[in-house]
PDB file of C-alpha atoms in Angstrom:
ATOM      1  CA  MET P1228      16.162 -40.240 -16.584  1.00 59.00           C
ATOM      2  CA  SER P1229      15.111 -43.869 -16.071  1.00 66.00           C
ATOM      3  CA  ALA P1230      11.533 -45.000 -15.499  1.00 67.00           C
ATOM      4  CA  THR P1231      12.399 -45.697 -11.858  1.00 69.00           C
ATOM      5  CA  ASP P1232      13.752 -42.179 -11.360  1.00 68.00           C
ATOM      6  CA  THR P1233      10.690 -40.690 -13.040  1.00 70.00           C
ATOM      7  CA  ALA P1234       8.344 -42.657 -10.804  1.00 70.00           C
ATOM      8  CA  ARG P1235      10.318 -41.604  -7.726  1.00 68.00           C
ATOM      9  CA  SER P1236      10.201 -37.960  -8.816  1.00 69.00           C
ATOM     10  CA  GLU P1237       6.441 -38.090  -9.347  1.00 70.00           C
ATOM     11  CA  ARG P1238       5.947 -39.759  -5.978  1.00 70.00           C
ATOM     12  CA  THR P1239       8.010 -37.054  -4.255  1.00 69.00           C
ATOM     13  CA  ASP P1240       6.020 -34.309  -5.990  1.00 68.00           C
ATOM     14  CA  ARG P1241       2.752 -35.872  -4.856  1.00 70.00           C
ATOM     15  CA  ILE P1242       3.923 -36.170  -1.244  1.00 69.00           C
ATOM     16  CA  VAL P1243       5.223 -32.591  -1.204  1.00 66.00           C
ATOM     17  CA  GLY P1244       1.971 -31.354  -2.720  1.00 67.00           C
ATOM     18  CA  VAL P1245      -0.169 -33.164  -0.150  1.00 67.00           C
ATOM     19  CA  VAL P1246       1.920 -31.841   2.762  1.00 67.00           C
ATOM     20  CA  GLN P1247       1.718 -28.265   1.435  1.00 66.00           C
ATOM     21  CA  ARG P1248      -2.037 -28.436   0.823  1.00 67.00           C
ATOM     22  CA  GLN P1249      -3.139 -30.438   3.857  1.00 70.00           C
ATOM     23  CA  GLY P1250      -0.391 -29.824   6.430  1.00 73.00           C
ATOM     24  CA  ALA P1251      -2.175 -26.914   8.128  1.00 77.00           C
ATOM     25  CA  PHE P1252      -5.413 -28.914   8.419  1.00 81.00           C
ATOM     26  CA  ALA P1253      -3.543 -31.862   9.930  1.00 81.00           C
ATOM     27  CA  VAL P1254      -1.952 -29.601  12.556  1.00 82.00           C
ATOM     28  CA  LEU P1255      -5.313 -27.917  13.256  1.00 84.00           C
ATOM     29  CA  VAL P1256      -7.039 -31.272  13.789  1.00 87.00           C
ATOM     30  CA  THR P1257      -4.212 -32.429  16.058  1.00 86.00           C
ATOM     31  CA  VAL P1258      -4.401 -29.286  18.203  1.00 85.00           C
ATOM     32  CA  VAL P1259      -8.206 -29.463  18.418  1.00 89.00           C
ATOM     33  CA  VAL P1260      -8.089 -33.136  19.481  1.00 90.00           C
ATOM     34  CA  PHE P1261      -5.519 -32.237  22.141  1.00 87.00           C
ATOM     35  CA  ALA P1262      -7.671 -29.343  23.399  1.00 87.00           C
ATOM     36  CA  LEU P1263     -10.779 -31.555  23.529  1.00 89.00           C
ATOM     37  CA  ALA P1264      -8.908 -34.106  25.621  1.00 88.00           C
ATOM     38  CA  VAL P1265      -7.274 -31.652  28.038  1.00 85.00           C
ATOM     39  CA  PHE P1266      -9.746 -28.749  28.473  1.00 83.00           C
ATOM     40  CA  PRO P1267     -13.335 -29.711  29.433  1.00 83.00           C
ATOM     41  CA  ASP P1268     -14.630 -26.192  28.717  1.00 81.00           C
ATOM     42  CA  PHE P1269     -13.249 -26.417  25.180  1.00 82.00           C
ATOM     43  CA  ARG P1270     -15.901 -29.013  24.301  1.00 82.00           C
ATOM     44  CA  SER P1271     -18.929 -26.718  24.654  1.00 85.00           C
ATOM     45  CA  LEU P1272     -20.766 -25.317  21.638  1.00 84.00           C
ATOM     46  CA  ASP P1273     -20.662 -21.855  23.218  1.00 86.00           C
ATOM     47  CA  ASN P1274     -16.874 -22.017  23.245  1.00 87.00           C
ATOM     48  CA  ALA P1275     -16.813 -23.074  19.591  1.00 88.00           C
ATOM     49  CA  GLY P1276     -19.031 -20.091  18.774  1.00 87.00           C
ATOM     50  CA  THR P1277     -16.712 -17.810  20.724  1.00 88.00           C
ATOM     51  CA  ILE P1278     -13.706 -19.017  18.718  1.00 90.00           C
ATOM     52  CA  LEU P1279     -15.510 -18.472  15.401  1.00 91.00           C
ATOM     53  CA  VAL P1280     -16.766 -14.982  16.328  1.00 90.00           C
ATOM     54  CA  ALA P1281     -13.280 -13.949  17.464  1.00 90.00           C
ATOM     55  CA  ALA P1282     -11.776 -15.388  14.267  1.00 91.00           C
ATOM     56  CA  ALA P1283     -14.127 -13.549  11.874  1.00 92.00           C
ATOM     57  CA  PRO P1284     -12.269 -10.172  11.642  1.00 92.00           C
ATOM     58  CA  PRO P1285      -8.790 -11.804  11.384  1.00 93.00           C
ATOM     59  CA  MET P1286     -10.251 -14.136   8.728  1.00 94.00           C
ATOM     60  CA  LEU P1287     -11.319 -11.200   6.566  1.00 95.00           C
ATOM     61  CA  ILE P1288      -7.905  -9.537   6.898  1.00 95.00           C
ATOM     62  CA  ALA P1289      -6.077 -12.795   6.166  1.00 95.00           C
ATOM     63  CA  LEU P1290      -8.328 -13.377   3.143  1.00 95.00           C
ATOM     64  CA  GLY P1291      -7.149 -10.150   1.554  1.00 95.00           C
ATOM     65  CA  MET P1292      -3.561 -10.848   2.606  1.00 95.00           C
ATOM     66  CA  THR P1293      -3.723 -14.231   0.838  1.00 95.00           C
ATOM     67  CA  PHE P1294      -4.352 -12.531  -2.511  1.00 95.00           C
ATOM     68  CA  VAL P1295      -1.502 -10.080  -1.853  1.00 96.00           C
ATOM     69  CA  ILE P1296       1.031 -12.734  -0.858  1.00 95.00           C
ATOM     70  CA  LEU P1297       0.043 -14.977  -3.779  1.00 95.00           C
ATOM     71  CA  THR P1298       1.237 -12.186  -6.078  1.00 94.00           C
ATOM     72  CA  GLY P1299       4.547 -12.102  -4.197  1.00 92.00           C
ATOM     73  CA  GLY P1300       3.654  -8.896  -2.334  1.00 93.00           C
ATOM     74  CA  ILE P1301       2.996  -7.913   1.273  1.00 94.00           C
ATOM     75  CA  ASP P1302       0.555  -5.489   2.901  1.00 94.00           C
ATOM     76  CA  LEU P1303       1.693  -4.038   6.223  1.00 94.00           C
ATOM     77  CA  SER P1304      -1.085  -1.447   6.356  1.00 92.00           C
ATOM     78  CA  VAL P1305      -3.999  -3.788   7.175  1.00 94.00           C
ATOM     79  CA  GLY P1306      -3.632  -3.476  10.967  1.00 92.00           C
ATOM     80  CA  SER P1307      -3.932   0.322  10.787  1.00 92.00           C
ATOM     81  CA  LEU P1308      -6.769   0.093   8.256  1.00 94.00           C
ATOM     82  CA  TYR P1309      -8.544  -2.283  10.614  1.00 93.00           C
ATOM     83  CA  VAL P1310      -8.555   0.190  13.496  1.00 92.00           C
ATOM     84  CA  LEU P1311      -9.246   3.134  11.172  1.00 93.00           C
ATOM     85  CA  GLY P1312     -12.214   1.261   9.694  1.00 93.00           C
ATOM     86  CA  GLY P1313     -13.612   0.677  13.185  1.00 92.00           C
ATOM     87  CA  VAL P1314     -13.320   4.343  14.178  1.00 92.00           C
ATOM     88  CA  LEU P1315     -14.871   5.520  10.905  1.00 94.00           C
ATOM     89  CA  ALA P1316     -17.742   3.030  11.188  1.00 93.00           C
ATOM     90  CA  ALA P1317     -18.559   4.108  14.748  1.00 92.00           C
ATOM     91  CA  TRP P1318     -18.351   7.786  13.779  1.00 92.00           C
ATOM     92  CA  ALA P1319     -20.500   7.341  10.656  1.00 92.00           C
ATOM     93  CA  SER P1320     -23.104   5.236  12.475  1.00 91.00           C
ATOM     94  CA  ARG P1321     -24.827   8.483  13.517  1.00 90.00           C
ATOM     95  CA  TYR P1322     -25.974   8.703   9.887  1.00 91.00           C
ATOM     96  CA  GLY P1323     -27.354   5.153   9.793  1.00 88.00           C
ATOM     97  CA  LEU P1324     -26.415   1.621   8.788  1.00 89.00           C
ATOM     98  CA  VAL P1325     -25.458   2.370   5.186  1.00 92.00           C
ATOM     99  CA  ALA P1326     -23.071   5.164   6.144  1.00 92.00           C
ATOM    100  CA  ALA P1327     -21.533   3.054   8.923  1.00 92.00           C
ATOM    101  CA  VAL P1328     -20.656   0.361   6.392  1.00 92.00           C
ATOM    102  CA  LEU P1329     -19.800   2.399   3.300  1.00 94.00           C
ATOM    103  CA  VAL P1330     -17.610   5.118   4.852  1.00 95.00           C
ATOM    104  CA  PRO P1331     -14.910   2.765   6.226  1.00 93.00           C
ATOM    105  CA  LEU P1332     -15.049   0.650   3.062  1.00 95.00           C
ATOM    106  CA  ALA P1333     -14.594   3.700   0.819  1.00 95.00           C
ATOM    107  CA  VAL P1334     -11.713   5.177   2.825  1.00 95.00           C
ATOM    108  CA  CYS P1335      -9.826   1.902   3.309  1.00 95.00           C
ATOM    109  CA  ALA P1336     -10.344   0.842  -0.319  1.00 96.00           C
ATOM    110  CA  THR P1337      -8.982   4.221  -1.431  1.00 96.00           C
ATOM    111  CA  ILE P1338      -5.854   3.747   0.676  1.00 96.00           C
ATOM    112  CA  GLY P1339      -5.522   0.259  -0.811  1.00 96.00           C
ATOM    113  CA  LEU P1340      -5.914   1.779  -4.285  1.00 96.00           C
ATOM    114  CA  VAL P1341      -3.062   4.207  -3.609  1.00 96.00           C
ATOM    115  CA  ASN P1342      -0.931   1.298  -2.381  1.00 95.00           C
ATOM    116  CA  GLY P1343      -1.701  -0.679  -5.522  1.00 95.00           C
ATOM    117  CA  LEU P1344      -1.026   2.186  -7.924  1.00 96.00           C
ATOM    118  CA  LEU P1345       2.334   2.995  -6.331  1.00 95.00           C
ATOM    119  CA  ILE P1346       3.410  -0.656  -6.270  1.00 95.00           C
ATOM    120  CA  ALA P1347       2.153  -1.517  -9.778  1.00 93.00           C
ATOM    121  CA  TYR P1348       3.138   1.598 -11.710  1.00 92.00           C
ATOM    122  CA  THR P1349       6.283   2.836  -9.926  1.00 91.00           C
ATOM    123  CA  ARG P1350       7.542  -0.673  -9.047  1.00 87.00           C
ATOM    124  CA  MET P1351       8.238   0.513  -5.517  1.00 90.00           C
ATOM    125  CA  ALA P1352       8.722  -2.249  -2.956  1.00 92.00           C
ATOM    126  CA  PRO P1353       5.390  -3.317  -1.361  1.00 93.00           C
ATOM    127  CA  PHE P1354       7.118  -3.328   2.035  1.00 92.00           C
ATOM    128  CA  ILE P1355       7.953   0.395   1.790  1.00 93.00           C
ATOM    129  CA  VAL P1356       4.666   1.519   0.255  1.00 95.00           C
ATOM    130  CA  THR P1357       2.435  -0.316   2.727  1.00 94.00           C
ATOM    131  CA  LEU P1358       4.654   0.712   5.660  1.00 94.00           C
ATOM    132  CA  ALA P1359       3.990   4.329   4.683  1.00 94.00           C
ATOM    133  CA  ALA P1360       0.270   3.532   4.473  1.00 93.00           C
ATOM    134  CA  LEU P1361       0.459   1.938   7.926  1.00 93.00           C
ATOM    135  CA  LEU P1362       1.824   5.177   9.368  1.00 92.00           C
ATOM    136  CA  GLY P1363      -0.570   7.365   7.380  1.00 92.00           C
ATOM    137  CA  ALA P1364      -3.680   5.395   8.342  1.00 91.00           C
ATOM    138  CA  ARG P1365      -2.613   5.302  11.970  1.00 89.00           C
ATOM    139  CA  GLY P1366      -2.085   9.081  11.912  1.00 90.00           C
ATOM    140  CA  LEU P1367      -5.487   9.646  10.294  1.00 90.00           C
ATOM    141  CA  MET P1368      -7.156   7.529  12.953  1.00 88.00           C
ATOM    142  CA  ARG P1369      -5.447   9.508  15.736  1.00 87.00           C
ATOM    143  CA  ALA P1370      -6.454  12.798  14.111  1.00 88.00           C
ATOM    144  CA  LEU P1371     -10.096  11.681  13.931  1.00 86.00           C
ATOM    145  CA  SER P1372     -10.082  10.548  17.551  1.00 82.00           C
ATOM    146  CA  ASP P1373      -8.171  13.488  19.081  1.00 78.00           C
ATOM    147  CA  GLU P1374      -5.008  11.447  19.692  1.00 74.00           C
ATOM    148  CA  GLY P1375      -7.126   8.486  20.723  1.00 70.00           C
ATOM    149  CA  SER P1376      -8.865  10.355  23.550  1.00 74.00           C
ATOM    150  CA  THR P1377     -12.278  10.348  21.811  1.00 77.00           C
ATOM    151  CA  THR P1378     -14.125   7.061  21.497  1.00 80.00           C
ATOM    152  CA  TYR P1379     -17.074   7.136  19.110  1.00 84.00           C
ATOM    153  CA  VAL P1380     -20.045   5.073  20.264  1.00 87.00           C
ATOM    154  CA  VAL P1381     -22.141   3.177  17.718  1.00 85.00           C
ATOM    155  CA  GLN P1382     -25.470   5.039  17.435  1.00 85.00           C
ATOM    156  CA  SER P1383     -27.248   2.904  14.851  1.00 81.00           C
ATOM    157  CA  ASP P1384     -29.163  -0.028  16.311  1.00 84.00           C
ATOM    158  CA  ALA P1385     -29.247  -1.704  12.892  1.00 86.00           C
ATOM    159  CA  PHE P1386     -25.460  -1.464  12.595  1.00 86.00           C
ATOM    160  CA  GLY P1387     -25.005  -2.721  16.153  1.00 85.00           C
ATOM    161  CA  THR P1388     -27.131  -5.754  15.307  1.00 86.00           C
ATOM    162  CA  LEU P1389     -24.602  -6.641  12.611  1.00 84.00           C
ATOM    163  CA  GLY P1390     -22.076  -7.270  15.381  1.00 82.00           C
ATOM    164  CA  THR P1391     -24.317  -8.761  18.062  1.00 84.00           C
ATOM    165  CA  GLY P1392     -27.051 -10.601  16.133  1.00 85.00           C
ATOM    166  CA  SER P1393     -26.947 -14.272  15.182  1.00 84.00           C
ATOM    167  CA  LEU P1394     -28.447 -16.757  12.738  1.00 86.00           C
ATOM    168  CA  LEU P1395     -28.717 -20.480  13.528  1.00 84.00           C
ATOM    169  CA  GLY P1396     -26.590 -19.922  16.605  1.00 82.00           C
ATOM    170  CA  LEU P1397     -23.702 -18.212  14.791  1.00 86.00           C
ATOM    171  CA  GLY P1398     -22.986 -14.483  14.772  1.00 87.00           C
ATOM    172  CA  TYR P1399     -23.691 -12.530  11.595  1.00 91.00           C
ATOM    173  CA  GLN P1400     -19.991 -11.711  11.260  1.00 91.00           C
ATOM    174  CA  VAL P1401     -19.198 -15.443  11.100  1.00 93.00           C
ATOM    175  CA  TRP P1402     -21.672 -15.931   8.250  1.00 94.00           C
ATOM    176  CA  LEU P1403     -20.236 -12.880   6.496  1.00 94.00           C
ATOM    177  CA  ALA P1404     -16.724 -14.312   6.772  1.00 94.00           C
ATOM    178  CA  VAL P1405     -17.915 -17.713   5.476  1.00 95.00           C
ATOM    179  CA  VAL P1406     -19.611 -16.161   2.452  1.00 96.00           C
ATOM    180  CA  LEU P1407     -16.605 -13.984   1.576  1.00 96.00           C
ATOM    181  CA  VAL P1408     -14.203 -16.904   1.994  1.00 96.00           C
ATOM    182  CA  LEU P1409     -16.296 -19.004  -0.406  1.00 96.00           C
ATOM    183  CA  ILE P1410     -16.391 -16.136  -2.900  1.00 96.00           C
ATOM    184  CA  GLY P1411     -12.610 -15.748  -2.569  1.00 95.00           C
ATOM    185  CA  MET P1412     -12.128 -19.458  -3.274  1.00 95.00           C
ATOM    186  CA  LEU P1413     -14.304 -19.250  -6.385  1.00 96.00           C
ATOM    187  CA  VAL P1414     -12.463 -16.162  -7.616  1.00 95.00           C
ATOM    188  CA  LEU P1415      -9.067 -17.812  -7.221  1.00 93.00           C
ATOM    189  CA  ALA P1416     -10.121 -21.146  -8.715  1.00 92.00           C
ATOM    190  CA  ARG P1417     -12.588 -20.180 -11.451  1.00 91.00           C
ATOM    191  CA  THR P1418     -11.760 -16.722 -12.786  1.00 93.00           C
ATOM    192  CA  GLY P1419      -9.105 -15.190 -14.980  1.00 92.00           C
ATOM    193  CA  PHE P1420      -8.312 -12.779 -12.177  1.00 93.00           C
ATOM    194  CA  GLY P1421      -7.448 -15.695  -9.902  1.00 92.00           C
ATOM    195  CA  GLN P1422      -5.252 -17.260 -12.553  1.00 93.00           C
ATOM    196  CA  SER P1423      -3.491 -13.913 -12.996  1.00 93.00           C
ATOM    197  CA  VAL P1424      -2.831 -13.713  -9.243  1.00 94.00           C
ATOM    198  CA  TYR P1425      -1.111 -17.119  -9.272  1.00 94.00           C
ATOM    199  CA  ALA P1426       0.752 -16.362 -12.498  1.00 93.00           C
ATOM    200  CA  ILE P1427       2.182 -13.074 -11.213  1.00 93.00           C
ATOM    201  CA  GLY P1428       3.395 -14.774  -8.050  1.00 90.00           C
ATOM    202  CA  GLY P1429       5.044 -17.509 -10.115  1.00 87.00           C
ATOM    203  CA  SER P1430       6.865 -15.132 -12.446  1.00 87.00           C
ATOM    204  CA  GLU P1431       5.903 -11.522 -13.007  1.00 86.00           C
ATOM    205  CA  ASP P1432       8.019 -11.146 -16.150  1.00 87.00           C
ATOM    206  CA  ALA P1433       6.676 -14.343 -17.712  1.00 89.00           C
ATOM    207  CA  SER P1434       3.122 -13.262 -16.867  1.00 87.00           C
ATOM    208  CA  ALA P1435       3.644  -9.957 -18.661  1.00 86.00           C
ATOM    209  CA  LEU P1436       4.961 -11.787 -21.738  1.00 86.00           C
ATOM    210  CA  MET P1437       1.858 -13.990 -21.742  1.00 85.00           C
ATOM    211  CA  GLY P1438      -0.394 -10.957 -21.780  1.00 83.00           C
ATOM    212  CA  VAL P1439      -1.477 -11.011 -18.131  1.00 85.00           C
ATOM    213  CA  GLY P1440      -2.552  -7.588 -16.881  1.00 88.00           C
ATOM    214  CA  VAL P1441       0.109  -7.442 -14.188  1.00 92.00           C
ATOM    215  CA  ARG P1442      -0.416  -3.834 -13.145  1.00 93.00           C
ATOM    216  CA  ARG P1443      -4.211  -4.052 -13.173  1.00 94.00           C
ATOM    217  CA  THR P1444      -4.210  -7.259 -11.138  1.00 95.00           C
ATOM    218  CA  LYS P1445      -1.802  -5.854  -8.552  1.00 95.00           C
ATOM    219  CA  VAL P1446      -3.908  -2.726  -8.096  1.00 96.00           C
ATOM    220  CA  TRP P1447      -7.080  -4.747  -7.518  1.00 96.00           C
ATOM    221  CA  VAL P1448      -5.314  -7.068  -5.099  1.00 96.00           C
ATOM    222  CA  TYR P1449      -4.313  -4.178  -2.833  1.00 97.00           C
ATOM    223  CA  VAL P1450      -7.757  -2.574  -3.148  1.00 97.00           C
ATOM    224  CA  LEU P1451      -9.252  -5.882  -2.026  1.00 96.00           C
ATOM    225  CA  SER P1452      -6.866  -6.087   0.907  1.00 96.00           C
ATOM    226  CA  GLY P1453      -7.718  -2.556   2.074  1.00 96.00           C
ATOM    227  CA  LEU P1454     -11.437  -3.153   1.580  1.00 96.00           C
ATOM    228  CA  LEU P1455     -11.468  -6.325   3.671  1.00 96.00           C
ATOM    229  CA  ALA P1456      -9.369  -4.743   6.432  1.00 95.00           C
ATOM    230  CA  GLY P1457     -11.835  -1.845   6.629  1.00 94.00           C
ATOM    231  CA  LEU P1458     -14.781  -4.267   6.684  1.00 95.00           C
ATOM    232  CA  ALA P1459     -13.140  -6.261   9.484  1.00 95.00           C
ATOM    233  CA  GLY P1460     -12.731  -3.067  11.501  1.00 93.00           C
ATOM    234  CA  ALA P1461     -16.364  -2.082  10.872  1.00 93.00           C
ATOM    235  CA  ILE P1462     -17.859  -5.375  12.050  1.00 92.00           C
ATOM    236  CA  ASN P1463     -15.575  -5.328  15.086  1.00 90.00           C
ATOM    237  CA  ALA P1464     -16.860  -1.849  15.957  1.00 91.00           C
ATOM    238  CA  ALA P1465     -20.414  -3.163  15.581  1.00 91.00           C
ATOM    239  CA  LYS P1466     -19.604  -6.003  17.967  1.00 90.00           C
ATOM    240  CA  LEU P1467     -17.932  -3.779  20.579  1.00 88.00           C
ATOM    241  CA  GLY P1468     -20.410  -0.925  20.200  1.00 86.00           C
ATOM    242  CA  SER P1469     -17.646   1.643  19.696  1.00 82.00           C
ATOM    243  CA  GLY P1470     -14.576   2.468  17.639  1.00 78.00           C
ATOM    244  CA  VAL P1471     -11.789   1.385  19.953  1.00 77.00           C
ATOM    245  CA  THR P1472      -8.530   3.140  19.056  1.00 74.00           C
ATOM    246  CA  VAL P1473      -6.065   0.844  20.791  1.00 73.00           C
ATOM    247  CA  LEU P1474      -6.752  -2.197  18.613  1.00 73.00           C
ATOM    248  CA  GLY P1475      -5.009  -3.280  15.434  1.00 66.00           C
ATOM    249  CA  ALA P1476      -1.380  -3.175  16.509  1.00 70.00           C
ATOM    250  CA  GLY P1477       0.349  -6.241  15.094  1.00 77.00           C
ATOM    251  CA  MET P1478      -2.703  -7.561  13.247  1.00 84.00           C
ATOM    252  CA  GLU P1479      -0.831  -7.347   9.946  1.00 87.00           C
ATOM    253  CA  LEU P1480       1.750  -9.745  11.372  1.00 87.00           C
ATOM    254  CA  ASP P1481      -0.952 -12.111  12.634  1.00 86.00           C
ATOM    255  CA  ALA P1482      -2.523 -12.115   9.176  1.00 91.00           C
ATOM    256  CA  ILE P1483       0.808 -12.841   7.491  1.00 91.00           C
ATOM    257  CA  ALA P1484       1.480 -15.623  10.000  1.00 87.00           C
ATOM    258  CA  ALA P1485      -1.942 -17.204   9.373  1.00 89.00           C
ATOM    259  CA  VAL P1486      -1.455 -17.115   5.596  1.00 92.00           C
ATOM    260  CA  VAL P1487       2.033 -18.637   5.745  1.00 87.00           C
ATOM    261  CA  ILE P1488       1.055 -21.259   8.338  1.00 84.00           C
ATOM    262  CA  GLY P1489      -1.764 -22.160   5.937  1.00 85.00           C
ATOM    263  CA  GLY P1490       0.793 -23.125   3.302  1.00 83.00           C
ATOM    264  CA  THR P1491       0.979 -20.038   1.079  1.00 88.00           C
ATOM    265  CA  LEU P1492       4.530 -19.323  -0.021  1.00 86.00           C
ATOM    266  CA  LEU P1493       5.879 -15.882   0.921  1.00 85.00           C
ATOM    267  CA  THR P1494       7.465 -15.755  -2.519  1.00 85.00           C
ATOM    268  CA  GLY P1495       4.012 -16.067  -4.098  1.00 85.00           C
ATOM    269  CA  GLY P1496       2.539 -18.346  -6.757  1.00 84.00           C
ATOM    270  CA  ALA P1497       1.410 -21.193  -4.479  1.00 85.00           C
ATOM    271  CA  GLY P1498      -1.134 -21.418  -1.704  1.00 87.00           C
ATOM    272  CA  SER P1499      -4.857 -21.468  -1.026  1.00 89.00           C
ATOM    273  CA  ILE P1500      -7.583 -19.711   0.888  1.00 93.00           C
ATOM    274  CA  ALA P1501      -8.573 -23.002   2.483  1.00 90.00           C
ATOM    275  CA  GLY P1502      -5.088 -23.160   4.001  1.00 89.00           C
ATOM    276  CA  THR P1503      -5.485 -19.601   5.273  1.00 92.00           C
ATOM    277  CA  VAL P1504      -8.754 -20.578   6.959  1.00 93.00           C
ATOM    278  CA  ALA P1505      -6.907 -23.392   8.728  1.00 89.00           C
ATOM    279  CA  GLY P1506      -4.143 -20.982   9.753  1.00 88.00           C
ATOM    280  CA  VAL P1507      -6.569 -18.447  11.239  1.00 92.00           C
ATOM    281  CA  LEU P1508      -8.532 -21.133  13.102  1.00 91.00           C
ATOM    282  CA  LEU P1509      -5.303 -22.662  14.401  1.00 87.00           C
ATOM    283  CA  LEU P1510      -4.209 -19.335  15.900  1.00 87.00           C
ATOM    284  CA  GLY P1511      -7.730 -18.850  17.322  1.00 88.00           C
ATOM    285  CA  VAL P1512      -7.736 -22.278  18.957  1.00 88.00           C
ATOM    286  CA  ILE P1513      -4.299 -21.652  20.464  1.00 85.00           C
ATOM    287  CA  GLN P1514      -5.515 -18.330  21.890  1.00 83.00           C
ATOM    288  CA  ASN P1515      -8.578 -20.061  23.336  1.00 85.00           C
ATOM    289  CA  MET P1516      -6.446 -22.781  24.931  1.00 83.00           C
ATOM    290  CA  ILE P1517      -4.179 -20.157  26.520  1.00 80.00           C
ATOM    291  CA  ASN P1518      -7.226 -18.349  27.929  1.00 79.00           C
ATOM    292  CA  GLN P1519      -8.395 -21.601  29.514  1.00 78.00           C
ATOM    293  CA  VAL P1520      -5.054 -22.281  31.172  1.00 74.00           C
ATOM    294  CA  GLY P1521      -5.552 -19.132  33.214  1.00 66.00           C
ATOM    295  CA  ASP P1522      -1.961 -18.727  34.392  1.00 66.00           C
ATOM    296  CA  LEU P1523      -0.745 -17.685  30.922  1.00 64.00           C
ATOM    297  CA  ASN P1524      -1.322 -14.276  29.391  1.00 68.00           C
ATOM    298  CA  SER P1525      -2.058 -13.505  25.745  1.00 65.00           C
ATOM    299  CA  ASN P1526       1.626 -12.834  25.013  1.00 71.00           C
ATOM    300  CA  TRP P1527       2.150 -16.591  24.917  1.00 73.00           C
ATOM    301  CA  GLN P1528      -0.121 -16.729  21.885  1.00 68.00           C
ATOM    302  CA  GLN P1529       2.466 -14.630  20.063  1.00 72.00           C
ATOM    303  CA  VAL P1530       5.255 -16.931  21.235  1.00 78.00           C
ATOM    304  CA  ILE P1531       3.470 -20.078  20.059  1.00 75.00           C
ATOM    305  CA  SER P1532       2.444 -18.435  16.783  1.00 71.00           C
ATOM    306  CA  GLY P1533       6.071 -17.508  16.186  1.00 76.00           C
ATOM    307  CA  VAL P1534       7.175 -21.080  16.807  1.00 78.00           C
ATOM    308  CA  PHE P1535       4.542 -22.414  14.389  1.00 71.00           C
ATOM    309  CA  LEU P1536       5.580 -19.862  11.776  1.00 71.00           C
ATOM    310  CA  ALA P1537       9.261 -20.763  12.078  1.00 77.00           C
ATOM    311  CA  VAL P1538       8.495 -24.478  11.796  1.00 76.00           C
ATOM    312  CA  VAL P1539       6.295 -23.927   8.729  1.00 72.00           C
ATOM    313  CA  VAL P1540       8.955 -21.847   6.968  1.00 72.00           C
ATOM    314  CA  VAL P1541      11.575 -24.517   7.653  1.00 76.00           C
ATOM    315  CA  VAL P1542       9.240 -27.262   6.389  1.00 75.00           C
ATOM    316  CA  GLN P1543       8.430 -25.242   3.262  1.00 70.00           C
ATOM    317  CA  THR P1544      12.144 -24.783   2.585  1.00 72.00           C
ATOM    318  CA  VAL P1545      12.820 -28.495   2.970  1.00 74.00           C
ATOM    319  CA  LEU P1546       9.873 -29.400   0.728  1.00 71.00           C
ATOM    320  CA  ASP P1547      11.041 -26.944  -1.921  1.00 67.00           C
ATOM    321  CA  ARG P1548      14.508 -28.532  -1.909  1.00 71.00           C
ATOM    322  CA  LEU P1549      13.001 -32.001  -2.167  1.00 69.00           C
ATOM    323  CA  ARG P1550      10.909 -30.926  -5.134  1.00 66.00           C
ATOM    324  CA  ARG P1551      13.907 -29.342  -6.877  1.00 66.00           C
ATOM    325  CA  ALA P1552      16.056 -32.418  -6.198  1.00 68.00           C
ATOM    326  CA  SER P1553      13.396 -34.728  -7.638  1.00 63.00           C
TER     327      SER P1553
END
């Protein structure tokens, strides 16, 4: 290869890398600028706070999903764990704040542990295992709530404050999401566990040959995903004041869409939590814009999200071909 070809190849790699890392942020900024210009109500600080509060639970779910997808896996159970976590938190709130938080975390982390063990040690497809967990968690939630006819009301004032209180003008759940996102970034960037997550997504067989604890890492990734989905359900129950049983349907797909729109490859090995944050905020801003139009219902958010997802997948495919060709 000549020096000219080498320089061209390096330039192409840099451009592809920048688009993959910063593309979601560029789209988010563009959409926000458009919304600021078109919708007067979008410019208020109260509206910005509303977007962030609404984005906090999806952010936690997408955070866990980012780890899963980076390993080349998928977790379809997070939507059911989200609603199960909310019902368990509201039910357990009669025993105080600690029980309201720990019970959903323990149950959802256990379901995530089962997912991880089955996927890591039996090499069953993540799609099948987590689909079974989706059905199982949904059934458990319906059993606890008498087929959804019983709605548990939050009885702990301290737990309710977790969902309704604020600090410096932002809800507690927003600060919780910010802290956990920062921790997730540090884990991925600075720890051996994070390096193992990327390595497994790049090549599971090669990772095993290099001594990476493939099975152990996979198990912890699914535990983390279940834990964060349960936590998201708990803080949502605290915000609503009850364990609503009709929520959660399709949230696993929203989380996957946010992660992929943020630049994480579905095949694993490449992506970032910062991109996932941009993906979640982008979907939240779109939902907020649709609410302000008035004549459109929330179903259009799904339509627009689907369009964004399709465009991102096509762009990722083109970028991958450019990188291979260079």
